[in-house]
PDB file of C-alpha atoms in Angstrom:
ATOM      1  CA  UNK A 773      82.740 101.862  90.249  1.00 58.00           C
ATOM      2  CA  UNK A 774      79.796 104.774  91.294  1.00 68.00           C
ATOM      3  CA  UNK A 775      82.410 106.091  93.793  1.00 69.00           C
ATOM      4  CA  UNK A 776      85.630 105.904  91.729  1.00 85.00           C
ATOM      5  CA  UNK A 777      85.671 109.650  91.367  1.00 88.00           C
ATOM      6  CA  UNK A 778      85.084 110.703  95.047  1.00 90.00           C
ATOM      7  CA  UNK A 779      87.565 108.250  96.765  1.00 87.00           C
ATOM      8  CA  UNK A 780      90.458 109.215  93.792  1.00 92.00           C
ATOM      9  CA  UNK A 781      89.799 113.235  94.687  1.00 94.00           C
ATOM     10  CA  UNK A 782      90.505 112.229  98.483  1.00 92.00           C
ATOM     11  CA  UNK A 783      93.453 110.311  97.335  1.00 93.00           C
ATOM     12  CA  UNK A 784      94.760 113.005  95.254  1.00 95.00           C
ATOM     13  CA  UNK A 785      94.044 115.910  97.849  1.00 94.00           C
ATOM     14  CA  UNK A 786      94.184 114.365 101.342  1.00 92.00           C
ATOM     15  CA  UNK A 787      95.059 110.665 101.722  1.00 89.00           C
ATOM     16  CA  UNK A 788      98.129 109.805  99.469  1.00 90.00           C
ATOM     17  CA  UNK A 789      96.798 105.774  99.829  1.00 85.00           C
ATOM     18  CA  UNK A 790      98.704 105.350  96.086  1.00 89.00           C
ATOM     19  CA  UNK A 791      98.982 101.522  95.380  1.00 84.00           C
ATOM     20  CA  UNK A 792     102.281 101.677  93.199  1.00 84.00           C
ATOM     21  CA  UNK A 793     104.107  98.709  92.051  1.00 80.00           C
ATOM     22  CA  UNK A 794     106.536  96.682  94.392  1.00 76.00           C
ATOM     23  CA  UNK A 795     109.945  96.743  93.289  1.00 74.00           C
ATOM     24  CA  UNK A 796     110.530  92.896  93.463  1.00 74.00           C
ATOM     25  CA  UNK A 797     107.230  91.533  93.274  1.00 70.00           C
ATOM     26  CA  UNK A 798     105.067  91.761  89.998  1.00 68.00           C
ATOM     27  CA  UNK A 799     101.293  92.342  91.264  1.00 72.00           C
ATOM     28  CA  UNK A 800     101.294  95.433  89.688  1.00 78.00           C
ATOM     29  CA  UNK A 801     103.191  96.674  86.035  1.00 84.00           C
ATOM     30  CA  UNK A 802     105.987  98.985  86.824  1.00 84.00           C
ATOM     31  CA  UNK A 803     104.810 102.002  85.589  1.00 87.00           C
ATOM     32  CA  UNK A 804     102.135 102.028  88.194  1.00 88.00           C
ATOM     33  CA  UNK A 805     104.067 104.415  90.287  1.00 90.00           C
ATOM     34  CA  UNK A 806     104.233 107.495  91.913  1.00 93.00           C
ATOM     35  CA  UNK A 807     104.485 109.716  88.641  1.00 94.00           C
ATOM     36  CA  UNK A 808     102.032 107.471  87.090  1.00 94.00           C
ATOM     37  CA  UNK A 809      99.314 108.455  90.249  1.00 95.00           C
ATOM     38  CA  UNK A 810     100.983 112.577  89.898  1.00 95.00           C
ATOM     39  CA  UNK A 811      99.799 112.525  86.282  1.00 96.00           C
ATOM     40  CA  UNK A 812      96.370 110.883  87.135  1.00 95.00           C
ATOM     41  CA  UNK A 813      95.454 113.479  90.169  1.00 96.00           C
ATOM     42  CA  UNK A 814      96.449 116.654  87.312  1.00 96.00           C
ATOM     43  CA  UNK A 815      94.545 114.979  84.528  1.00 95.00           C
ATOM     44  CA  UNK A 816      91.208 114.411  86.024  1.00 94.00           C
ATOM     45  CA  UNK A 817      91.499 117.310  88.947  1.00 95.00           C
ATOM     46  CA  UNK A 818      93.898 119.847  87.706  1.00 94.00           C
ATOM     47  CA  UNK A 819      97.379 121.499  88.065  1.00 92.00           C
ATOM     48  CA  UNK A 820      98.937 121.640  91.587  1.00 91.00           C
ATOM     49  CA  UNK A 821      96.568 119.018  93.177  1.00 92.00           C
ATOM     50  CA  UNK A 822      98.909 116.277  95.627  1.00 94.00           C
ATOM     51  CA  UNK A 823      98.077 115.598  99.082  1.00 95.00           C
ATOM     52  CA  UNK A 824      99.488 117.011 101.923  1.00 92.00           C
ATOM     53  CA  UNK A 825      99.300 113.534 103.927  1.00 90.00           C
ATOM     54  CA  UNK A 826     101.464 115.464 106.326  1.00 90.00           C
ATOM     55  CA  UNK A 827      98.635 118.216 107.582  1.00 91.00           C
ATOM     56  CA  UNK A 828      95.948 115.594 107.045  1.00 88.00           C
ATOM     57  CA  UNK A 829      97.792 113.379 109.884  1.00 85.00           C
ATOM     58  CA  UNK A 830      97.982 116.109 111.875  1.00 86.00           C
ATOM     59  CA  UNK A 831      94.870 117.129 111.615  1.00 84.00           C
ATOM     60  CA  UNK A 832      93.229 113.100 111.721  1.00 81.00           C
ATOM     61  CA  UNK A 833      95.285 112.285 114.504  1.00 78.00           C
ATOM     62  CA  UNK A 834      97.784 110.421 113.290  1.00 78.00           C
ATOM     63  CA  UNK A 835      97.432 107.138 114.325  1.00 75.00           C
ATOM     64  CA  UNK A 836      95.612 108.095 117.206  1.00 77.00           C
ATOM     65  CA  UNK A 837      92.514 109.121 115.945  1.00 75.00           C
ATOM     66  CA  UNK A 838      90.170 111.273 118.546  1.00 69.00           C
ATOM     67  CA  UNK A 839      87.335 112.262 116.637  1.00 75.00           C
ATOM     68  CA  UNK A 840      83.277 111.634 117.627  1.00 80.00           C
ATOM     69  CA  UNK A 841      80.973 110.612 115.295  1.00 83.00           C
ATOM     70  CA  UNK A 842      83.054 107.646 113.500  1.00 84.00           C
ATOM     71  CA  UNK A 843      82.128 104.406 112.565  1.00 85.00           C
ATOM     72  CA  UNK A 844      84.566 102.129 111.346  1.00 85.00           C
ATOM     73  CA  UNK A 845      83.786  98.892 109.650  1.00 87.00           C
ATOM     74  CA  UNK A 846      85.992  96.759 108.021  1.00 85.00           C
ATOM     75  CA  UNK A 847      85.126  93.279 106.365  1.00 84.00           C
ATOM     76  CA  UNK A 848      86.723  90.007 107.473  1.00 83.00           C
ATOM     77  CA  UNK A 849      88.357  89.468 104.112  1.00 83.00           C
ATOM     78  CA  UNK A 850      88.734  93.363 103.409  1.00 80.00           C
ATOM     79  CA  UNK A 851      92.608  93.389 102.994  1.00 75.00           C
ATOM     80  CA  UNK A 852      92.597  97.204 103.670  1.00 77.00           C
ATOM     81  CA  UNK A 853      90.782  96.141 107.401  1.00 79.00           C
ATOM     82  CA  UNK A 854      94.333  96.268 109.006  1.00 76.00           C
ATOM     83  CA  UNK A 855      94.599 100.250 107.808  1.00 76.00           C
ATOM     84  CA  UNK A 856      91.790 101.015 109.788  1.00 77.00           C
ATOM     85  CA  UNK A 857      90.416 100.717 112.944  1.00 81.00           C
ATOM     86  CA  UNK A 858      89.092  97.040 114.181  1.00 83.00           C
ATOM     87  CA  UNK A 859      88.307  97.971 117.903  1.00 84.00           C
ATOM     88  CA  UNK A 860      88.184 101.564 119.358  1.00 83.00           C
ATOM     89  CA  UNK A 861      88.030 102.846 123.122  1.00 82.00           C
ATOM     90  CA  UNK A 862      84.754 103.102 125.233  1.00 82.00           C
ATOM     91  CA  UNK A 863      83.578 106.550 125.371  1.00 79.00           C
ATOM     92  CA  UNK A 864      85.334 107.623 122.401  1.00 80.00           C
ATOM     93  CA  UNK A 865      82.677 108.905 120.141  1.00 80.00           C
ATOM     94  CA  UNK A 866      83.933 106.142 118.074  1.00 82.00           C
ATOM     95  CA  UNK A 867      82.594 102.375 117.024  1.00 84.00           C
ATOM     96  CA  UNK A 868      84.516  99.872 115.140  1.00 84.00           C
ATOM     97  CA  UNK A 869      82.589  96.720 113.296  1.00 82.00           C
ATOM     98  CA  UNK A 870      84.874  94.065 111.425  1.00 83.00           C
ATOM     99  CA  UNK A 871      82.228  92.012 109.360  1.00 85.00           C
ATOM    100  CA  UNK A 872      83.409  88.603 109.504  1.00 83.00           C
ATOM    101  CA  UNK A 873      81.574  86.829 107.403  1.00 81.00           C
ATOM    102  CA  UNK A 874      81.971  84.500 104.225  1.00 78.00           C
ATOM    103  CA  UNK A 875      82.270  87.060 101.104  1.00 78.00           C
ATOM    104  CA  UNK A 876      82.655  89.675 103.309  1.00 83.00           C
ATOM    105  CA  UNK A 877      85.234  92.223 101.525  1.00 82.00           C
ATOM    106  CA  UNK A 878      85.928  95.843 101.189  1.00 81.00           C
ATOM    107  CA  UNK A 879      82.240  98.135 101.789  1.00 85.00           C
ATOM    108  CA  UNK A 880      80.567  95.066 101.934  1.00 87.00           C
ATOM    109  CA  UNK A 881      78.039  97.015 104.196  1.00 88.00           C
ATOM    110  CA  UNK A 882      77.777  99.839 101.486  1.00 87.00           C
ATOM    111  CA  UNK A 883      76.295  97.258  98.672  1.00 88.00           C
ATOM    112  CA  UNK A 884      72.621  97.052  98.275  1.00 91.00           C
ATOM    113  CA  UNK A 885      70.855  94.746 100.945  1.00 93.00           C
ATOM    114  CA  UNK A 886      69.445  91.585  99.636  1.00 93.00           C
ATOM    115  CA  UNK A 887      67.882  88.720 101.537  1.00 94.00           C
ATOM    116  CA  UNK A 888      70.590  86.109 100.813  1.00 93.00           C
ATOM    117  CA  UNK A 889      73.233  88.513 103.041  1.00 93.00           C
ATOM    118  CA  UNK A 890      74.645  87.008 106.004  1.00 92.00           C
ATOM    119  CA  UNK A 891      72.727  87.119 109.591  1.00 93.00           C
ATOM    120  CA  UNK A 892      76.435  88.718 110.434  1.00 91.00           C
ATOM    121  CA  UNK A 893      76.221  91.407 107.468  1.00 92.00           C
ATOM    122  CA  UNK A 894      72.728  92.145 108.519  1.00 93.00           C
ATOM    123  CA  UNK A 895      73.164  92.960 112.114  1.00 91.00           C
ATOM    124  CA  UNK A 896      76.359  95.395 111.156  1.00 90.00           C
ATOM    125  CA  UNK A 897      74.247  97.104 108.991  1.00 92.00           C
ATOM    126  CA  UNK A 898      71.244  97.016 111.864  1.00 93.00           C
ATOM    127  CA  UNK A 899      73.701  98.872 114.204  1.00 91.00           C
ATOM    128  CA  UNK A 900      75.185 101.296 111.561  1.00 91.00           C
ATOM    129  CA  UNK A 901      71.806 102.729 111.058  1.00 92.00           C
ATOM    130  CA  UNK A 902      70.718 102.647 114.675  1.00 91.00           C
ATOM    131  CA  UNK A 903      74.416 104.935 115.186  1.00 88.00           C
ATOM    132  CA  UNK A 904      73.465 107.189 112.205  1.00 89.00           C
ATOM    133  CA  UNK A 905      70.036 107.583 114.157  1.00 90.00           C
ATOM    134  CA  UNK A 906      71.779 108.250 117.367  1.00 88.00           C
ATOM    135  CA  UNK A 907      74.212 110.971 115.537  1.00 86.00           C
ATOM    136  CA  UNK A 908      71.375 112.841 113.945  1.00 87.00           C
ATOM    137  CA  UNK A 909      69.218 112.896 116.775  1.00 86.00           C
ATOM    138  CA  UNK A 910      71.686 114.311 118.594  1.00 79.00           C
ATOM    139  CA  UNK A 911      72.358 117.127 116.164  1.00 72.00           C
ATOM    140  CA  UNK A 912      68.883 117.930 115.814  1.00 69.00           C
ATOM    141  CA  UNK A 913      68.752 118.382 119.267  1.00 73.00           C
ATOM    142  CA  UNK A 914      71.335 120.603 118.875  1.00 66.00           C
ATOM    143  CA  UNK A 915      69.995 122.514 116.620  1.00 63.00           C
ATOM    144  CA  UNK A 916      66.898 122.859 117.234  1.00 70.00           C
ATOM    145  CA  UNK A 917      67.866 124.122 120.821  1.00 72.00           C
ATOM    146  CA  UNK A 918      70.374 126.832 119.132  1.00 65.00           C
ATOM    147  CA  UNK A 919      67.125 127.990 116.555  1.00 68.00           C
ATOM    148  CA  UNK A 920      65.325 128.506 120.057  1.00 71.00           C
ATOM    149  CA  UNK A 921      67.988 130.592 121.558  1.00 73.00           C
ATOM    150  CA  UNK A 922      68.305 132.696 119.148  1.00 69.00           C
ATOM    151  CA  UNK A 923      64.738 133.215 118.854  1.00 71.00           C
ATOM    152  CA  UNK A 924      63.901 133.892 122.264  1.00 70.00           C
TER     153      UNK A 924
END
């Protein structure tokens, strides 16, 4: 996995999304657990690195996210798509996709396009990029307006 590294660092430091074993049910061996994930964040990042999931809810928004400039997509068989967001407000700054299609799992929209992708898959990632367009046309704007200002 390319992005093993990244998503483990925001595990270890922000998220605390540690997939230990179940007490009664055997999908994962027992010593997957919390001191197992404790000794996995120190090895590869260092001493004294844990998340503080507490500060990062309160600074996400708890389950009631208000930030601008999200995108949430989620595919149809993506088992994590019930963690996230499936359908966000109007006028929220915010757009939630769920990718229902057939193969259609976690970052499905991430993977390299090919031709044989779904008419479903295609059109998520269609309106991704048109909202990364929208973002960054909007902060050029922005900026671009705050390098006059400063100029005049």
């Amino acid at each position: 996995m390319k992005n093993a590294r990244q998503w483990t660092y925001q595990t270890c430091t922000e998220l605390g999304y540690f997939q230990t074993a179940h007490q009664h049910i055997g999908m994962r061996a027992s010593v997957v657990d919390i001191e197992y994930f404790k000794d996995l964040c120190e090895q590869v990042f260092g001493k004294d690195i844990w998340p503080n999931v507490n500060h990062t809810n309160l600074l996400m928004g708890e389950t009631h996210l208000a930030r601008p400039n999200i995108f949430f997509t989620n595919g149809g068989e993506d088992p994590w798509k019930w963690a996230g967001e499936t359908s966000v407000a109007k006028h929220s700054g915010m757009e939630a996709q769920v990718v229902d299609c057939e193969n259609c799992a976690h970052c499905v929209e991430l993977y390299t396009p090919k031709d044989s992708d779904s008419n479903k898959l295609k059109h998520a990632r269609r309106r991704i990029s048109e909202w990364l367009d929208r973002i960054l046309h909007h902060r050029g704007s922005q900026v671009e307006q705050a390098i006059k200002q400063a100029t005049q």
